[in-house]
Amino acid sequence: MAHRPPQLDNTPNIPDILERAEDLNLMLHHLESTSDSTEMPEYNYFDRSGLIQCSVSSGMLNAATKLAGDSDPVLRCVLICSLYEEGYTELAEQHLLEIVHKLFPPRTPYQEAARIYGEILYDQARYEEASAIFAALAEACPSMASVRYASAACRLQEKVLRLRRRMELYHPDQDERLKIEKYIHGFLDMLAFIEQTHWHSTWNDKQKSNLPEQISANIKQNRP
């Protein structure tokens, strides 16, 4: 008996895919341009998460915020991660500050959001606060190796900062100054080694254009 070929009637063809993509694009632009979110289409978590990421990468931040809403912690974290990944660190921080009380101790689904908050604090030279977050994450998520490197980087930055302040405050003599500078260079060498683990997020040129100027300057300063 001959076998019939598989039926493809239910398989979407290219025109259908393109039409759906166009419909989604129109919907996102509508959400972006209007202040009314009462006609929000119903999507499952997977689709809505993808739409949030797509909206942020396309610069449609208003649409992304509406898609995330305020009540669902998972979608809120997707929004924060998407904003941060695209260089909108100030907006990501604003959302993080609204849920900062939920980041300690870091539990699902807030662990990645907590890591991002730690990076933001690090780039603001708030090393002690960042170190506390990374240490808590290392305890809660032993398999998240990057936060251990992050915690070590924070401690080294604190040491460098204290030594530089010591020189500014006490104006040590030449011998003492050389000794302190030797320690600083040693810590900077260790920071450079830790930097090779790529524990910190990076951005491409397009994403860097979204970074605040001060944060860009701090990031350059923090890189040995």
mmCIF file of C-alpha atoms in Angstrom:
data_model
loop_
_atom_site.group_PDB
_atom_site.id
_atom_site.type_symbol
_atom_site.label_atom_id
_atom_site.label_comp_id
_atom_site.label_asym_id
_atom_site.label_seq_id
_atom_site.Cartn_x
_atom_site.Cartn_y
_atom_site.Cartn_z
ATOM 1 C CA MET A 1 0.000 0.000 0.000
ATOM 2 C CA ALA A 2 1.408 3.338 -1.049
ATOM 3 C CA HIS A 3 2.185 5.879 1.655
ATOM 4 C CA ARG A 4 0.580 9.277 1.336
ATOM 5 C CA PRO A 5 2.874 12.286 1.675
ATOM 6 C CA PRO A 6 2.544 14.297 4.901
ATOM 7 C CA GLN A 7 -0.188 16.893 4.842
ATOM 8 C CA LEU A 8 1.065 20.465 5.075
ATOM 9 C CA ASP A 9 -2.306 22.180 5.229
ATOM 10 C CA ASN A 10 -1.701 23.394 8.795
ATOM 11 C CA THR A 11 1.858 24.545 8.183
ATOM 12 C CA PRO A 12 2.067 28.336 7.851
ATOM 13 C CA ASN A 13 3.500 29.447 4.534
ATOM 14 C CA ILE A 14 5.814 32.406 3.961
ATOM 15 C CA PRO A 15 3.040 34.914 3.103
ATOM 16 C CA ASP A 16 1.186 33.960 6.294
ATOM 17 C CA ILE A 17 4.343 34.433 8.364
ATOM 18 C CA LEU A 18 5.017 37.814 6.777
ATOM 19 C CA GLU A 19 1.419 38.878 7.304
ATOM 20 C CA ARG A 20 1.591 37.903 10.983
ATOM 21 C CA ALA A 21 4.877 39.773 11.376
ATOM 22 C CA GLU A 22 3.304 42.853 9.814
ATOM 23 C CA ASP A 23 0.303 42.567 12.138
ATOM 24 C CA LEU A 24 2.603 42.325 15.169
ATOM 25 C CA ASN A 25 4.610 45.304 13.971
ATOM 26 C CA LEU A 26 1.454 47.378 13.569
ATOM 27 C CA MET A 27 0.264 46.319 17.009
ATOM 28 C CA LEU A 28 3.571 47.330 18.615
ATOM 29 C CA HIS A 29 3.541 50.699 16.880
ATOM 30 C CA HIS A 30 -0.034 51.226 18.057
ATOM 31 C CA LEU A 31 0.940 50.429 21.647
ATOM 32 C CA GLU A 32 3.931 52.734 21.373
ATOM 33 C CA SER A 33 1.945 55.694 20.094
ATOM 34 C CA THR A 34 -1.114 55.519 22.333
ATOM 35 C CA SER A 35 -1.554 56.018 26.051
ATOM 36 C CA ASP A 36 -4.450 53.559 26.135
ATOM 37 C CA SER A 37 -3.497 50.025 27.135
ATOM 38 C CA THR A 38 -7.034 48.708 27.637
ATOM 39 C CA GLU A 39 -6.976 46.920 24.279
ATOM 40 C CA MET A 40 -3.903 44.883 25.114
ATOM 41 C CA PRO A 41 -3.970 41.647 23.076
ATOM 42 C CA GLU A 42 -3.798 38.372 24.975
ATOM 43 C CA TYR A 43 -0.515 36.485 24.577
ATOM 44 C CA ASN A 44 1.088 33.646 26.462
ATOM 45 C CA TYR A 45 4.282 34.187 28.471
ATOM 46 C CA PHE A 46 6.567 33.062 25.673
ATOM 47 C CA ASP A 47 5.019 35.344 23.054
ATOM 48 C CA ARG A 48 4.747 38.315 25.384
ATOM 49 C CA SER A 49 8.357 37.942 26.506
ATOM 50 C CA GLY A 50 9.486 37.880 22.890
ATOM 51 C CA LEU A 51 7.400 40.942 22.081
ATOM 52 C CA ILE A 52 8.882 42.833 25.027
ATOM 53 C CA GLN A 53 12.404 42.056 23.835
ATOM 54 C CA CYS A 54 11.507 42.984 20.256
ATOM 55 C CA SER A 55 9.927 46.265 21.374
ATOM 56 C CA VAL A 56 12.943 47.306 23.430
ATOM 57 C CA SER A 57 15.452 46.411 20.714
ATOM 58 C CA SER A 58 13.354 48.474 18.275
ATOM 59 C CA GLY A 59 13.276 51.440 20.642
ATOM 60 C CA MET A 60 9.547 51.104 21.353
ATOM 61 C CA LEU A 61 9.923 51.381 25.109
ATOM 62 C CA ASN A 62 6.368 52.525 25.754
ATOM 63 C CA ALA A 63 5.018 49.411 24.051
ATOM 64 C CA ALA A 64 7.419 47.198 25.994
ATOM 65 C CA THR A 65 6.321 48.711 29.303
ATOM 66 C CA LYS A 66 2.658 48.134 28.469
ATOM 67 C CA LEU A 67 3.316 44.542 27.450
ATOM 68 C CA ALA A 68 5.128 43.885 30.726
ATOM 69 C CA GLY A 69 2.521 45.511 32.947
ATOM 70 C CA ASP A 70 2.983 45.963 36.683
ATOM 71 C CA SER A 71 1.478 42.851 38.208
ATOM 72 C CA ASP A 72 3.488 39.951 36.785
ATOM 73 C CA PRO A 73 7.002 39.583 38.260
ATOM 74 C CA VAL A 74 8.298 37.401 35.422
ATOM 75 C CA LEU A 75 7.332 39.877 32.708
ATOM 76 C CA ARG A 76 8.645 42.742 34.836
ATOM 77 C CA CYS A 77 12.013 41.012 35.009
ATOM 78 C CA VAL A 78 11.954 40.356 31.257
ATOM 79 C CA LEU A 79 11.452 44.090 30.730
ATOM 80 C CA ILE A 80 14.315 44.979 33.080
ATOM 81 C CA CYS A 81 16.679 42.513 31.423
ATOM 82 C CA SER A 82 15.709 43.707 27.942
ATOM 83 C CA LEU A 83 16.220 47.365 28.844
ATOM 84 C CA TYR A 84 19.596 46.650 30.387
ATOM 85 C CA GLU A 85 20.782 44.494 27.501
ATOM 86 C CA GLU A 86 19.962 47.292 25.062
ATOM 87 C CA GLY A 87 21.829 49.902 27.118
ATOM 88 C CA TYR A 88 18.829 51.608 28.720
ATOM 89 C CA THR A 89 20.450 51.285 32.123
ATOM 90 C CA GLU A 90 18.712 54.287 33.689
ATOM 91 C CA LEU A 91 15.270 52.933 32.809
ATOM 92 C CA ALA A 92 16.274 49.479 34.007
ATOM 93 C CA GLU A 93 17.413 51.000 37.291
ATOM 94 C CA GLN A 94 14.116 52.864 37.696
ATOM 95 C CA HIS A 95 12.210 49.595 37.420
ATOM 96 C CA LEU A 96 14.694 47.850 39.706
ATOM 97 C CA LEU A 97 14.247 50.464 42.415
ATOM 98 C CA GLU A 98 10.527 49.702 42.424
ATOM 99 C CA ILE A 99 11.211 46.048 43.261
ATOM 100 C CA VAL A 100 14.513 46.373 45.133
ATOM 101 C CA HIS A 101 12.918 44.991 48.307
ATOM 102 C CA LYS A 102 12.287 41.743 46.411
ATOM 103 C CA LEU A 103 15.896 41.297 45.354
ATOM 104 C CA PHE A 104 17.134 40.287 48.811
ATOM 105 C CA PRO A 105 17.564 37.446 49.239
ATOM 106 C CA PRO A 106 17.684 36.832 45.475
ATOM 107 C CA ARG A 107 15.052 34.253 44.568
ATOM 108 C CA THR A 108 13.417 33.187 41.316
ATOM 109 C CA PRO A 109 12.423 35.082 39.182
ATOM 110 C CA TYR A 110 14.488 37.989 40.540
ATOM 111 C CA GLN A 111 17.986 36.500 40.391
ATOM 112 C CA GLU A 112 18.942 37.911 36.995
ATOM 113 C CA ALA A 113 17.419 41.260 37.937
ATOM 114 C CA ALA A 114 19.536 41.232 41.102
ATOM 115 C CA ARG A 115 22.669 40.516 39.064
ATOM 116 C CA ILE A 116 21.862 43.441 36.785
ATOM 117 C CA TYR A 117 21.330 45.714 39.776
ATOM 118 C CA GLY A 118 24.729 44.651 41.080
ATOM 119 C CA GLU A 119 26.339 45.595 37.770
ATOM 120 C CA ILE A 120 24.584 48.966 37.769
ATOM 121 C CA LEU A 121 25.857 49.705 41.278
ATOM 122 C CA TYR A 122 29.347 48.588 40.263
ATOM 123 C CA ASP A 123 29.346 50.976 37.312
ATOM 124 C CA GLN A 124 28.262 53.748 39.683
ATOM 125 C CA ALA A 125 31.338 52.962 41.823
ATOM 126 C CA ARG A 126 29.063 51.793 44.671
ATOM 127 C CA TYR A 127 31.258 48.774 45.193
ATOM 128 C CA GLU A 128 30.252 47.863 48.731
ATOM 129 C CA GLU A 129 26.552 47.693 47.827
ATOM 130 C CA ALA A 130 27.307 45.785 44.637
ATOM 131 C CA SER A 131 29.503 43.336 46.524
ATOM 132 C CA ALA A 132 26.664 42.549 48.941
ATOM 133 C CA ILE A 133 24.373 41.677 46.029
ATOM 134 C CA PHE A 134 26.926 39.488 44.281
ATOM 135 C CA ALA A 135 27.785 37.711 47.535
ATOM 136 C CA ALA A 136 24.097 36.981 48.156
ATOM 137 C CA LEU A 137 23.738 35.669 44.604
ATOM 138 C CA ALA A 138 26.810 33.469 44.981
ATOM 139 C CA GLU A 139 25.254 31.908 48.071
ATOM 140 C CA ALA A 140 21.815 31.503 46.500
ATOM 141 C CA CYS A 141 23.088 30.352 43.089
ATOM 142 C CA PRO A 142 26.338 28.389 43.512
ATOM 143 C CA SER A 143 26.382 27.558 39.799
ATOM 144 C CA MET A 144 26.405 31.251 38.786
ATOM 145 C CA ALA A 145 30.184 31.572 38.557
ATOM 146 C CA SER A 146 30.147 35.102 37.143
ATOM 147 C CA VAL A 147 28.894 36.600 40.411
ATOM 148 C CA ARG A 148 31.923 35.241 42.265
ATOM 149 C CA TYR A 149 34.207 37.078 39.873
ATOM 150 C CA ALA A 150 31.982 40.134 40.225
ATOM 151 C CA SER A 151 32.261 40.004 43.999
ATOM 152 C CA ALA A 152 36.048 39.732 43.767
ATOM 153 C CA ALA A 153 36.148 42.710 41.379
ATOM 154 C CA CYS A 154 34.122 44.767 43.861
ATOM 155 C CA ARG A 155 36.514 43.993 46.704
ATOM 156 C CA LEU A 156 39.526 44.910 44.585
ATOM 157 C CA GLN A 157 37.918 48.160 43.463
ATOM 158 C CA GLU A 158 37.226 49.019 47.099
ATOM 159 C CA LYS A 159 40.883 48.429 47.979
ATOM 160 C CA VAL A 160 42.056 50.639 45.113
ATOM 161 C CA LEU A 161 39.578 53.347 46.113
ATOM 162 C CA ARG A 162 40.696 53.314 49.747
ATOM 163 C CA LEU A 163 44.367 53.524 48.818
ATOM 164 C CA ARG A 164 43.789 56.433 46.454
ATOM 165 C CA ARG A 165 41.789 58.259 49.108
ATOM 166 C CA ARG A 166 44.571 57.629 51.578
ATOM 167 C CA MET A 167 47.050 59.361 49.290
ATOM 168 C CA GLU A 168 44.664 62.282 48.780
ATOM 169 C CA LEU A 169 44.004 62.736 52.493
ATOM 170 C CA TYR A 170 47.410 62.137 54.061
ATOM 171 C CA HIS A 171 49.840 63.208 51.316
ATOM 172 C CA PRO A 172 52.413 60.503 52.116
ATOM 173 C CA ASP A 173 56.092 61.029 51.422
ATOM 174 C CA GLN A 174 57.707 59.723 48.262
ATOM 175 C CA ASP A 175 58.666 56.315 49.650
ATOM 176 C CA GLU A 176 55.226 55.674 51.114
ATOM 177 C CA ARG A 177 53.573 56.911 47.933
ATOM 178 C CA LEU A 178 55.606 54.506 45.802
ATOM 179 C CA LYS A 179 54.662 51.661 48.121
ATOM 180 C CA ILE A 180 50.950 52.517 47.879
ATOM 181 C CA GLU A 181 51.135 52.846 44.099
ATOM 182 C CA LYS A 182 52.756 49.417 43.932
ATOM 183 C CA TYR A 183 49.796 47.949 45.826
ATOM 184 C CA ILE A 184 47.373 49.765 43.533
ATOM 185 C CA HIS A 185 49.070 48.427 40.406
ATOM 186 C CA GLY A 186 48.952 44.940 41.876
ATOM 187 C CA PHE A 187 45.209 45.208 42.492
ATOM 188 C CA LEU A 188 44.680 46.620 38.997
ATOM 189 C CA ASP A 189 46.567 43.672 37.521
ATOM 190 C CA MET A 190 44.246 41.314 39.402
ATOM 191 C CA LEU A 191 41.245 43.282 38.137
ATOM 192 C CA ALA A 192 42.527 42.935 34.589
ATOM 193 C CA PHE A 193 42.792 39.181 35.102
ATOM 194 C CA ILE A 194 39.231 38.984 36.451
ATOM 195 C CA GLU A 195 38.054 41.120 33.541
ATOM 196 C CA GLN A 196 39.087 38.303 31.206
ATOM 197 C CA THR A 197 36.301 36.142 32.660
ATOM 198 C CA HIS A 198 33.784 38.537 31.032
ATOM 199 C CA TRP A 199 31.668 38.587 34.178
ATOM 200 C CA HIS A 200 30.251 42.004 33.298
ATOM 201 C CA SER A 201 27.705 42.606 30.551
ATOM 202 C CA THR A 202 28.955 44.253 27.371
ATOM 203 C CA TRP A 203 27.153 46.287 24.725
ATOM 204 C CA ASN A 204 27.639 46.743 21.001
ATOM 205 C CA ASP A 205 28.015 50.205 19.470
ATOM 206 C CA LYS A 206 24.277 50.645 18.903
ATOM 207 C CA GLN A 207 23.494 49.651 22.484
ATOM 208 C CA LYS A 208 26.299 51.834 23.859
ATOM 209 C CA SER A 209 24.590 54.855 22.314
ATOM 210 C CA ASN A 210 21.745 54.301 24.805
ATOM 211 C CA LEU A 211 24.053 54.311 27.829
ATOM 212 C CA PRO A 212 24.082 57.444 30.020
ATOM 213 C CA GLU A 213 27.237 59.484 29.498
ATOM 214 C CA GLN A 214 28.302 59.238 33.137
ATOM 215 C CA ILE A 215 27.890 55.474 33.185
ATOM 216 C CA SER A 216 29.940 55.157 29.996
ATOM 217 C CA ALA A 217 32.704 57.155 31.666
ATOM 218 C CA ASN A 218 32.552 55.029 34.827
ATOM 219 C CA ILE A 219 32.677 51.811 32.816
ATOM 220 C CA LYS A 220 35.839 52.982 31.047
ATOM 221 C CA GLN A 221 37.340 53.958 34.391
ATOM 222 C CA ASN A 222 36.476 50.594 35.937
ATOM 223 C CA ARG A 223 38.152 48.688 33.120
ATOM 224 C CA PRO A 224 41.841 48.240 33.972
#
